Amino acid sequence: MGHELAWELPVILYLFLAGLGAGTVTVSASVLLRGGGGGFGGRHFAIARYGALIGPLPVLVGTFFIVFELGRPFRALNLFKLVNLSPMSIGSWLLGLFIVVSLLYALLFLPWPTSISERLQPWRKALSWVCVPLGIGVAVYTGVLLGAMAARPFWNSPILALLFLVSALSTGIATIILAQTLLYKPPPDDPRAKKLFHESGYLLTASDVMLIGFELLVIFLFIMYAYLTVGNARYAIAVILPGGDLAAPFWLWVVLVGLLVPALVELFYVVPKLLYRRDYAAPRVVELAVPIAVLVGGFMLRYVVVVAGQVTGPVGL
Amino acid sequence: MFNAKNVVAARRHFVKALAAGVAAVAATVSGASRGAAAAATPKKTKRQYGMVIDVRRCIGCHACTVACKSEFGVPLGFTRSWVEYTEKGTYPNVGRSFLPRLCNHCSEPPCVSVCPTNATYRRPQDGIVVIDDGLCIGCKYCIQACPYDARFLNPVTGFADKCDFCIHRVSQGVEPACVNTCIGGARIFGDLSDPGSTVSKLISKNRVTVLRREMGTLPNVYYIGADHTDELDASRPELRQVHVITHRKQRQRR
């Protein structure tokens, strides 16, 4: 291709992991705030706990990647000497704040003795109110970071940040579904526990279907607006359209594996309950495979977007 | 007949009115955009160093590239200043044009607005866009943001690097290395804010262009007689064969 990529795998992983972690914490805090009235079958606290305890990890790992990608990790401290209007400056402050708050939030969910745990509940709620906007902020900033440059027409779209936000929330829910499936098995001799388990699974899966549908819509708008423009964006978007260099990873991995297949499988199990009030009971293998596919799709989305933006540029000289 | 005449007259009147209207609208729009540009332009600098590249005088010898590399010890495989070739046509109707390149030292530099640490900035005294190695973290955001691919990550220092108009020479009253070495006199350096300078005179007396004007970066490197044939033209071989040689690691312009 003859193009030098300034941002490679560490940056792609960072954008994916930061979005994933921010999404997981946001979902966790939202579930906690929605509380028992939300039809989680009494398992809202457990779900919030999965998200709270897992969420900060990918953000920390991603931050590790991005800081060591600099070559001189301690140089990253220069970011905190000032604030300016660069998306990276604002994003660094947001990310730093998010890491601190999400770690505190996770701390409150550790298996404390019951007496202490009950006293921590108001603190959890209070931090949830901070975690939701901060998580959304971090997820949005990963898109704004790329979108801020006219010299990169593929990224320079106002809807890219929204796409990254929706993808972050969707991968966040997928992480929580995966955690619940791996870490929790309802006691087989207790049909009530099993019912509650499936009830919480239903709500998570239904939310995921909705987000995936929204993500497909955003991707459609992203491509359509670029395609209907004559000029830079039109030539840039050609790289993911049929015949483009990145068409295969985009349509196969992002759209098919990451969005369409999970959405259809989830719909297959969600619709009977949604329309006919039948019991939701997705088999374990589905509750493992679907979130993994969503996570793979989320990573491939970052991969395709980051590479596509760097191999395309403005036309004209 | 009478009718037709009337129609013609009416049409003429309409066209006149339309032209007047268009002119008025254009004046308003251009006035407004000028106002907006003035508002967006950073503080007026005392001087504005700039360069005129008279491509008609360039012979594509790469002396500027080499002088620049030896002046700064630019690491192997990277260039602060370079010369691109554009080959066009099919034998025997062929041509090759040269395009000397360097940082455009834009008045609206996109690299400056994305820098998270203010490591890259436009000097208020002379308008040169520089990088402060003490603040740069090597995030490569500016490299992404530059529409001219003028920047690179210096593999030795680990910081962003690019042309700085040879500040160390210019501040002593000496021309930049590439200008000094140019055997054809294709590169002319000077103060654009001084109407009496050679560069200002050349700009006012010639048809000049800048690269990627539509990016709104307001470059301070002007070209006389530049061939703006690009990769888009190269993608239409049915019209004319075009081959762009960048003489860089980046085999294609973005």
Coordinates of C-alpha atoms in Angstrom, one line a residue:
Chain A
M1 CA 0.0 0.0 0.0
G2 CA 2.9 2.3 0.5
H3 CA 1.4 3.9 3.6
E4 CA 3.1 4.3 6.9
L5 CA 0.8 3.6 9.8
A6 CA 1.7 6.0 12.7
W7 CA -0.9 4.3 14.9
E8 CA -0.8 0.6 15.0
L9 CA -1.9 -2.3 17.2
P10 CA -1.3 -0.7 20.7
V11 CA -3.5 2.2 19.7
I12 CA -6.2 0.0 18.2
L13 CA -6.2 -2.2 21.4
Y14 CA -6.3 0.9 23.5
L15 CA -9.3 2.4 21.7
F16 CA -11.1 -1.0 22.0
L17 CA -10.2 -1.7 25.6
A18 CA -10.9 1.8 26.8
G19 CA -14.3 1.7 25.1
L20 CA -15.0 -1.7 26.4
G21 CA -14.1 -0.9 30.0
A22 CA -16.0 2.5 29.9
G23 CA -19.0 0.7 28.5
T24 CA -18.9 -2.0 31.1
V25 CA -18.7 0.4 34.0
T26 CA -21.4 2.6 32.5
V27 CA -23.7 -0.4 32.1
S28 CA -23.0 -1.6 35.6
A29 CA -23.7 1.8 37.1
S30 CA -26.9 2.2 35.1
V31 CA -28.1 -1.2 36.2
L32 CA -27.4 -0.3 39.8
L33 CA -29.3 3.0 39.5
R34 CA -32.2 1.3 37.7
G35 CA -32.3 -1.1 40.7
G36 CA -34.7 -3.8 41.6
G37 CA -37.6 -2.3 39.8
G38 CA -36.0 -3.0 36.4
G39 CA -36.9 -6.7 36.1
F40 CA -33.5 -8.0 36.7
G41 CA -35.0 -10.8 38.7
G42 CA -33.4 -9.6 41.8
R43 CA -30.0 -10.0 40.3
H44 CA -29.3 -6.4 39.5
F45 CA -26.7 -6.1 42.3
A46 CA -24.8 -9.1 41.0
I47 CA -24.9 -7.8 37.5
A48 CA -23.7 -4.3 38.7
R49 CA -20.9 -6.1 40.6
Y50 CA -19.6 -8.0 37.6
G51 CA -19.4 -4.8 35.6
A52 CA -17.9 -2.8 38.5
L53 CA -15.2 -5.4 39.2
I54 CA -14.3 -6.2 35.6
G55 CA -14.7 -2.7 34.0
P56 CA -11.5 -1.0 35.2
L57 CA -9.3 -3.9 34.1
P58 CA -9.5 -3.4 30.3
V59 CA -9.2 0.4 30.8
L60 CA -6.0 -0.1 32.8
V61 CA -4.6 -2.6 30.3
G62 CA -5.4 -0.3 27.4
T63 CA -3.8 2.7 29.1
F64 CA -0.7 0.5 29.7
F65 CA -0.6 -0.1 25.9
I66 CA -1.0 3.5 24.9
V67 CA 1.5 4.8 27.4
F68 CA 4.2 2.3 26.5
E69 CA 3.5 2.9 22.8
L70 CA 5.0 6.4 23.3
G71 CA 8.4 4.8 23.7
R72 CA 9.1 7.0 26.7
P73 CA 6.3 6.2 29.2
F74 CA 7.1 8.9 31.7
R75 CA 6.7 11.5 29.1
A76 CA 2.9 10.8 29.4
L77 CA 3.0 12.9 32.6
N78 CA 3.5 16.0 30.3
L79 CA -0.2 15.5 29.4
F80 CA -1.2 16.5 33.0
K81 CA 0.8 19.7 33.0
L82 CA -1.9 21.6 31.2
V83 CA -5.4 21.4 29.6
N84 CA -5.9 22.6 26.1
L85 CA -8.6 22.0 23.5
S86 CA -6.9 19.1 21.9
P87 CA -9.2 16.0 22.2
M88 CA -6.2 14.1 23.5
S89 CA -5.7 16.6 26.3
I90 CA -9.3 16.6 27.4
G91 CA -9.4 12.8 26.9
S92 CA -6.4 12.2 29.1
W93 CA -7.9 14.1 31.9
L94 CA -11.2 12.3 31.4
L95 CA -9.4 9.0 31.3
G96 CA -7.4 9.7 34.5
L97 CA -10.5 10.8 36.3
F98 CA -12.4 7.7 35.1
I99 CA -9.7 5.3 36.2
V100 CA -9.7 6.8 39.7
V101 CA -13.5 6.9 40.0
S102 CA -14.0 3.4 38.5
L103 CA -11.4 1.9 40.8
L104 CA -13.2 3.5 43.8
Y105 CA -16.4 2.2 42.5
A106 CA -15.0 -1.3 42.1
L107 CA -13.6 -1.1 45.7
L108 CA -17.2 -0.7 47.0
F109 CA -18.2 -3.9 45.3
L110 CA -15.6 -6.1 46.9
P111 CA -17.0 -8.9 49.1
W112 CA -17.3 -6.9 52.2
P113 CA -19.0 -8.4 55.3
T114 CA -22.8 -7.8 55.1
S115 CA -22.8 -5.1 57.8
I116 CA -20.3 -3.0 56.0
S117 CA -21.7 -3.8 52.6
E118 CA -25.1 -2.4 53.5
R119 CA -23.5 0.8 54.7
L120 CA -21.6 1.2 51.4
Q121 CA -24.8 1.2 49.3
P122 CA -25.4 4.9 49.3
W123 CA -21.8 5.4 48.3
R124 CA -22.3 3.0 45.4
K125 CA -25.3 4.9 44.2
A126 CA -23.4 8.2 44.5
L127 CA -20.5 7.0 42.5
S128 CA -22.8 5.5 39.9
W129 CA -24.0 9.0 39.2
V130 CA -20.4 10.0 38.4
C131 CA -19.5 6.7 36.6
V132 CA -22.3 7.0 34.0
P133 CA -21.3 10.4 32.5
L134 CA -17.6 9.7 32.9
G135 CA -17.9 6.3 31.1
I136 CA -19.9 7.9 28.3
G137 CA -17.3 10.7 28.1
V138 CA -14.4 8.3 27.8
A139 CA -16.2 6.2 25.1
V140 CA -17.1 9.3 23.2
Y141 CA -13.7 10.8 23.4
T142 CA -12.1 7.8 21.7
G143 CA -14.2 8.7 18.7
V144 CA -13.6 12.4 18.9
L145 CA -9.9 11.8 19.1
L146 CA -9.9 10.3 15.6
G147 CA -12.6 12.6 14.2
A148 CA -10.8 15.9 14.9
M149 CA -8.7 16.0 11.8
A150 CA -9.6 17.3 8.4
A151 CA -6.5 15.6 7.0
R152 CA -8.2 12.2 7.8
P153 CA -11.5 12.3 5.9
F154 CA -12.4 8.7 6.9
W155 CA -12.4 9.7 10.5
N156 CA -13.5 13.3 10.1
S157 CA -17.2 12.4 10.6
P158 CA -19.4 13.7 13.4
I159 CA -21.1 10.3 13.7
L160 CA -17.8 8.4 14.4
A161 CA -17.9 9.3 18.1
L162 CA -21.5 8.1 18.4
L163 CA -20.5 4.8 16.6
F164 CA -17.7 4.3 19.1
L165 CA -20.1 5.1 22.1
V166 CA -22.7 2.6 20.9
S167 CA -20.1 0.0 20.3
A168 CA -18.6 0.6 23.7
L169 CA -21.9 0.1 25.4
S170 CA -22.7 -3.0 23.4
T171 CA -19.3 -4.6 24.1
G172 CA -19.8 -3.6 27.8
I173 CA -23.1 -5.5 28.0
A174 CA -21.4 -8.4 26.2
T175 CA -18.7 -8.5 28.8
I176 CA -21.2 -8.6 31.6
I177 CA -23.2 -11.4 29.9
L178 CA -20.0 -13.3 29.4
A179 CA -19.0 -12.8 33.1
Q180 CA -22.4 -13.9 34.3
T181 CA -22.4 -17.0 32.1
L182 CA -18.9 -18.0 33.2
L183 CA -19.1 -17.1 36.9
Y184 CA -22.7 -18.0 37.8
K185 CA -24.6 -21.2 37.5
P186 CA -28.1 -21.3 39.0
P187 CA -28.5 -24.3 41.4
P188 CA -30.1 -27.0 39.2
D189 CA -32.6 -28.1 41.8
D190 CA -34.0 -24.6 42.3
P191 CA -36.3 -23.6 39.4
R192 CA -37.0 -20.2 40.9
A193 CA -33.3 -19.2 40.9
K194 CA -33.0 -20.5 37.3
K195 CA -36.0 -18.3 36.3
L196 CA -34.5 -15.3 37.9
F197 CA -31.2 -16.0 36.2
H198 CA -32.9 -16.1 32.8
E199 CA -34.9 -13.0 33.6
S200 CA -31.7 -11.0 34.1
G201 CA -30.2 -12.6 31.0
Y202 CA -33.2 -11.5 29.0
L203 CA -32.9 -7.9 30.0
L204 CA -29.2 -7.8 29.2
T205 CA -29.7 -9.6 25.9
A206 CA -32.6 -7.4 24.9
S207 CA -30.6 -4.3 25.6
D208 CA -27.8 -5.7 23.5
V209 CA -30.1 -6.3 20.6
M210 CA -31.3 -2.8 20.8
L211 CA -27.8 -1.4 20.9
I212 CA -26.7 -3.6 18.0
G213 CA -29.6 -2.4 16.0
F214 CA -28.7 1.2 16.7
E215 CA -25.1 0.5 15.9
L216 CA -26.1 -0.9 12.5
L217 CA -28.1 2.2 11.9
V218 CA -25.2 4.5 12.8
I219 CA -22.8 2.5 10.5
F220 CA -25.4 2.8 7.7
L221 CA -25.5 6.6 8.2
F222 CA -21.7 6.8 8.5
I223 CA -21.2 5.1 5.2
M224 CA -24.2 6.7 3.4
Y225 CA -23.1 10.3 4.2
A226 CA -19.6 9.6 3.1
Y227 CA -20.7 7.9 0.0
L228 CA -23.1 10.6 -1.0
T229 CA -20.5 13.3 -0.7
V230 CA -18.4 14.1 -3.7
G231 CA -14.8 14.6 -2.6
N232 CA -12.6 13.5 0.2
A233 CA -15.0 11.4 2.3
R234 CA -16.3 9.6 -0.8
Y235 CA -12.9 8.5 -1.9
A236 CA -11.9 7.6 1.7
I237 CA -15.0 5.4 2.3
A238 CA -14.3 3.4 -0.8
V239 CA -11.6 1.6 1.2
I240 CA -14.3 -0.4 3.1
L241 CA -16.9 -0.6 0.3
P242 CA -16.8 -3.7 -1.9
G243 CA -13.6 -3.8 -3.8
G244 CA -11.7 -1.7 -1.2
D245 CA -8.7 -3.1 0.7
L246 CA -10.5 -3.3 4.0
A247 CA -13.9 -4.5 2.7
A248 CA -13.4 -8.1 3.8
P249 CA -12.5 -7.4 7.4
F250 CA -15.2 -4.8 7.6
W251 CA -18.2 -6.7 6.1
L252 CA -17.2 -10.1 7.4
W253 CA -15.9 -9.4 10.9
V254 CA -17.5 -6.2 11.9
V255 CA -20.9 -6.4 10.3
L256 CA -21.5 -10.1 9.9
V257 CA -19.7 -11.7 12.9
G258 CA -19.8 -8.7 15.2
L259 CA -23.3 -7.4 14.6
L260 CA -25.7 -9.3 12.3
V261 CA -25.2 -12.8 13.6
P262 CA -25.3 -11.9 17.3
A263 CA -28.3 -9.7 16.7
L264 CA -30.2 -12.5 14.9
V265 CA -29.3 -15.1 17.4
E266 CA -30.3 -12.8 20.3
L267 CA -33.5 -11.9 18.6
F268 CA -34.3 -15.6 18.2
Y269 CA -34.3 -16.0 22.0
V270 CA -35.7 -12.5 22.9
V271 CA -38.7 -12.3 20.5
P272 CA -40.7 -15.2 22.0
K273 CA -40.6 -13.5 25.4
L274 CA -41.1 -10.0 24.0
L275 CA -44.1 -10.9 21.9
Y276 CA -45.7 -14.0 23.4
R277 CA -44.5 -13.8 27.1
R278 CA -42.8 -17.1 26.8
D279 CA -40.0 -17.8 29.2
Y280 CA -36.6 -16.7 28.1
A281 CA -34.1 -19.5 28.2
A282 CA -31.0 -19.2 26.1
P283 CA -28.7 -22.2 26.2
R284 CA -25.3 -21.7 27.8
V285 CA -23.4 -22.1 24.6
V286 CA -25.3 -19.2 23.1
E287 CA -24.7 -17.0 26.1
L288 CA -21.0 -17.7 25.6
A289 CA -20.7 -17.5 21.8
V290 CA -22.8 -14.4 21.3
P291 CA -20.9 -12.0 23.6
I292 CA -17.6 -13.4 22.3
A293 CA -18.7 -12.6 18.7
V294 CA -19.8 -9.1 19.9
L295 CA -16.4 -8.5 21.4
V296 CA -14.5 -9.7 18.3
G297 CA -16.7 -7.4 16.2
G298 CA -16.0 -4.5 18.6
F299 CA -12.2 -5.0 18.2
M300 CA -12.4 -5.4 14.5
L301 CA -14.5 -2.2 14.3
R302 CA -11.6 -0.3 15.9
Y303 CA -9.1 -2.1 13.8
V304 CA -10.8 -1.3 10.5
V305 CA -11.5 2.3 11.4
V306 CA -8.0 3.1 12.7
V307 CA -6.3 1.5 9.7
A308 CA -8.8 2.9 7.1
G309 CA -8.3 6.4 8.4
Q310 CA -4.5 6.1 7.9
V311 CA -4.4 4.6 4.4
T312 CA -6.8 7.3 3.0
G313 CA -6.3 11.0 2.8
P314 CA -7.7 14.1 1.2
V315 CA -7.7 14.2 -2.6
G316 CA -6.1 17.0 -4.5
L317 CA -2.7 18.5 -4.0
Chain B
M1 CA -41.3 40.2 -33.5
F2 CA -42.3 42.7 -30.9
N3 CA -43.0 39.9 -28.5
A4 CA -39.6 38.3 -29.1
K5 CA -37.7 41.5 -28.6
N6 CA -39.6 42.2 -25.4
V7 CA -38.7 38.7 -24.2
V8 CA -35.0 39.3 -25.0
A9 CA -35.0 42.6 -23.2
A10 CA -36.7 41.1 -20.3
R11 CA -34.3 38.3 -20.2
R12 CA -31.4 40.7 -20.4
H13 CA -32.8 42.7 -17.5
F14 CA -33.3 39.6 -15.5
V15 CA -29.7 38.4 -16.2
K16 CA -28.4 41.9 -15.1
A17 CA -30.5 41.8 -12.0
L18 CA -29.3 38.3 -11.3
A19 CA -25.7 39.2 -11.8
A20 CA -26.0 42.2 -9.5
G21 CA -27.7 39.9 -6.9
V22 CA -25.0 37.3 -7.2
A23 CA -22.3 39.9 -6.9
A24 CA -24.0 41.4 -3.8
V25 CA -24.3 37.9 -2.2
A26 CA -20.7 37.0 -3.2
A27 CA -19.5 40.2 -1.6
T28 CA -21.4 39.6 1.6
V29 CA -20.3 36.0 1.7
S30 CA -16.6 36.8 1.0
G31 CA -16.8 39.6 3.5
A32 CA -18.2 37.3 6.1
S33 CA -15.7 34.6 5.4
R34 CA -12.9 37.1 5.5
G35 CA -14.2 38.3 8.8
A36 CA -14.5 34.7 10.1
A37 CA -10.9 34.0 8.9
A38 CA -9.7 37.1 10.6
A39 CA -11.4 36.0 13.8
A40 CA -9.9 32.5 13.6
T41 CA -6.4 33.6 12.7
P42 CA -4.1 33.5 15.7
K43 CA -2.5 36.7 16.8
K44 CA -0.7 38.7 14.1
T45 CA 2.9 37.8 14.1
K46 CA 5.6 40.5 13.9
R47 CA 7.2 38.8 10.9
Q48 CA 5.9 36.0 8.8
Y49 CA 8.7 33.9 7.3
G50 CA 7.7 32.1 4.2
M51 CA 9.0 30.5 1.1
V52 CA 8.4 30.8 -2.6
I53 CA 9.2 27.8 -4.7
D54 CA 9.6 28.6 -8.4
V55 CA 9.1 25.2 -9.8
R56 CA 10.1 26.4 -13.3
R57 CA 13.6 26.8 -11.9
C58 CA 13.7 23.3 -10.2
I59 CA 15.8 20.6 -11.9
G60 CA 14.9 17.9 -9.5
C61 CA 18.5 17.4 -8.3
H62 CA 17.6 16.7 -4.6
A63 CA 20.4 19.1 -3.4
C64 CA 17.8 20.6 -1.0
T65 CA 17.0 17.2 0.4
V66 CA 20.6 16.4 0.9
A67 CA 21.5 19.8 2.4
C68 CA 18.7 19.5 4.8
K69 CA 19.6 16.0 5.9
S70 CA 23.2 16.9 6.5
E71 CA 22.2 20.2 8.3
F72 CA 20.1 18.3 10.8
G73 CA 21.5 14.7 10.7
V74 CA 18.0 13.5 9.8
P75 CA 17.9 9.8 10.4
L76 CA 18.1 7.4 7.5
G77 CA 14.7 6.9 5.7
F78 CA 13.3 10.3 6.8
T79 CA 13.2 13.7 5.3
R80 CA 12.3 17.2 6.5
S81 CA 12.4 18.5 3.0
W82 CA 12.2 16.5 -0.2
V83 CA 11.4 16.6 -3.9
E84 CA 8.5 14.7 -5.6
Y85 CA 8.4 13.8 -9.3
T86 CA 5.2 13.6 -11.3
E87 CA 5.5 11.7 -14.6
K88 CA 2.7 12.1 -17.1
G89 CA 1.7 11.0 -20.5
T90 CA 2.5 8.1 -22.9
Y91 CA 5.5 8.0 -25.1
P92 CA 6.4 10.1 -27.0
N93 CA 4.2 12.7 -25.4
V94 CA 5.5 12.6 -21.9
G95 CA 6.6 15.1 -19.2
R96 CA 8.1 15.1 -15.8
S97 CA 7.6 17.9 -13.2
F98 CA 9.2 18.4 -9.9
L99 CA 7.7 19.5 -6.6
P100 CA 10.0 20.5 -3.8
R101 CA 8.3 20.0 -0.5
L102 CA 8.7 21.0 3.1
C103 CA 6.6 22.0 6.1
N104 CA 4.2 24.7 5.0
H105 CA 4.4 26.6 8.3
C106 CA 0.7 27.2 8.0
S107 CA -1.0 30.2 9.6
E108 CA -3.8 27.8 10.7
P109 CA -1.7 24.8 11.6
P110 CA -3.8 21.7 12.3
C111 CA -0.8 20.1 14.0
V112 CA -0.9 22.8 16.6
S113 CA -4.6 22.5 17.4
V114 CA -4.3 18.8 18.1
C115 CA -1.1 18.8 20.2
P116 CA -2.2 17.8 23.7
T117 CA 0.9 19.3 25.5
N118 CA 1.4 22.5 23.5
A119 CA 4.7 21.1 22.4
T120 CA 4.2 22.3 18.9
Y121 CA 3.3 25.9 18.4
R122 CA 3.6 28.8 16.0
R123 CA 6.2 31.3 17.1
P124 CA 4.6 34.7 17.6
Q125 CA 7.8 36.6 16.5
D126 CA 8.2 35.0 13.0
G127 CA 5.3 32.6 12.4
I128 CA 7.6 29.5 12.3
V129 CA 5.8 26.4 13.5
V130 CA 8.2 24.6 15.8
I131 CA 8.3 21.5 18.1
D132 CA 9.5 21.7 21.7
D133 CA 11.3 18.5 22.4
G134 CA 11.0 19.1 26.2
L135 CA 7.2 18.8 26.0
C136 CA 6.6 16.4 23.1
I137 CA 5.4 13.0 24.2
G138 CA 5.7 11.3 20.8
C139 CA 1.9 10.5 20.5
K140 CA 2.0 11.1 16.8
Y141 CA -1.3 13.0 16.8
C142 CA 0.3 15.9 14.9
I143 CA 1.6 13.4 12.3
Q144 CA -1.9 12.3 11.7
A145 CA -3.3 15.8 11.6
C146 CA -0.9 17.2 9.0
P147 CA -2.5 17.2 5.5
Y148 CA 1.0 17.5 3.9
D149 CA 2.7 14.5 5.6
A150 CA 5.4 17.0 6.6
R151 CA 6.0 15.4 10.0
F152 CA 7.5 12.2 11.1
L153 CA 8.5 10.5 14.3
N154 CA 12.3 10.9 14.7
P155 CA 13.4 7.3 15.5
V156 CA 16.5 8.6 17.3
T157 CA 14.9 11.1 19.6
G158 CA 11.4 9.6 19.7
F159 CA 9.8 13.0 19.2
A160 CA 7.9 14.5 16.3
D161 CA 10.2 16.2 13.8
K162 CA 9.9 18.4 10.8
C163 CA 11.3 21.4 8.9
D164 CA 11.8 24.5 11.1
F165 CA 12.9 26.9 8.4
C166 CA 16.4 26.5 9.8
I167 CA 15.7 28.8 12.8
H168 CA 19.4 28.5 13.9
R169 CA 20.5 30.0 10.5
V170 CA 17.7 32.4 9.9
S171 CA 18.1 34.0 13.3
Q172 CA 21.7 34.7 12.3
G173 CA 20.6 36.3 9.1
V174 CA 21.6 33.3 7.0
E175 CA 19.3 31.6 4.5
P176 CA 17.9 28.1 5.2
A177 CA 20.2 25.3 4.1
C178 CA 17.9 24.2 1.2
V179 CA 17.7 27.7 -0.1
N180 CA 21.4 28.2 0.2
T181 CA 22.2 25.1 -1.8
C182 CA 19.6 25.4 -4.5
I183 CA 21.5 25.6 -7.8
G184 CA 18.6 26.8 -9.9
G185 CA 17.4 29.4 -7.4
A186 CA 14.1 27.7 -7.2
R187 CA 13.7 28.2 -3.4
I188 CA 13.4 31.8 -2.2
F189 CA 13.1 32.6 1.5
G190 CA 11.9 35.8 3.2
D191 CA 9.5 37.8 5.2
L192 CA 6.0 37.7 3.7
S193 CA 4.8 40.5 5.9
D194 CA 7.3 42.9 4.4
P195 CA 5.9 44.1 1.0
G196 CA 9.4 45.0 -0.2
S197 CA 10.9 41.5 0.3
T198 CA 11.8 39.3 -2.6
V199 CA 9.2 36.7 -1.7
S200 CA 6.4 39.3 -1.4
K201 CA 7.3 40.7 -4.8
L202 CA 7.4 37.3 -6.4
I203 CA 4.0 36.5 -4.9
S204 CA 2.4 39.7 -6.1
K205 CA 3.8 39.5 -9.6
N206 CA 3.2 35.8 -10.4
R207 CA 0.4 33.3 -10.4
V208 CA 1.1 31.4 -7.1
T209 CA -0.6 28.4 -5.6
V210 CA -0.4 26.7 -2.3
L211 CA -0.8 23.0 -1.6
R212 CA -4.3 21.7 -0.5
R213 CA -5.7 25.2 -0.2
E214 CA -9.1 23.6 0.5
M215 CA -7.8 22.3 3.9
G216 CA -8.0 25.9 5.1
T217 CA -4.5 25.8 6.6
L218 CA -3.3 29.0 5.1
P219 CA 0.2 27.7 4.1
N220 CA 3.1 30.1 3.9
V221 CA 5.0 28.2 1.2
Y222 CA 3.9 29.4 -2.2
Y223 CA 4.6 27.7 -5.5
I224 CA 5.0 29.3 -8.9
G225 CA 4.3 26.9 -11.8
A226 CA 3.6 23.9 -9.6
D227 CA 1.9 20.9 -11.3
H228 CA -1.0 19.9 -9.0
T229 CA -1.5 16.5 -10.7
D230 CA -2.2 14.1 -7.9
E231 CA -3.1 10.5 -7.1
L232 CA -6.7 11.0 -8.1
D233 CA -5.5 11.8 -11.7
A234 CA -3.2 8.8 -11.5
S235 CA -6.3 6.6 -10.8
R236 CA -7.7 7.6 -14.3
P237 CA -5.2 6.1 -16.7
E238 CA -7.7 6.4 -19.5
L239 CA -7.1 10.1 -19.6
R240 CA -3.4 10.3 -19.1
Q241 CA -0.8 8.0 -17.6
V242 CA 0.3 9.6 -14.3
H243 CA 3.0 8.3 -12.0
V244 CA 3.8 10.1 -8.8
I245 CA 7.2 9.4 -7.2
T246 CA 7.5 10.7 -3.7
H247 CA 11.1 9.8 -2.9
R248 CA 10.0 9.0 0.6
K249 CA 9.0 6.0 2.7
Q250 CA 5.5 7.0 2.0
R251 CA 5.2 5.7 -1.5
Q252 CA 1.9 7.5 -2.0
R253 CA 0.7 10.9 -0.8
R254 CA -2.2 10.4 1.5

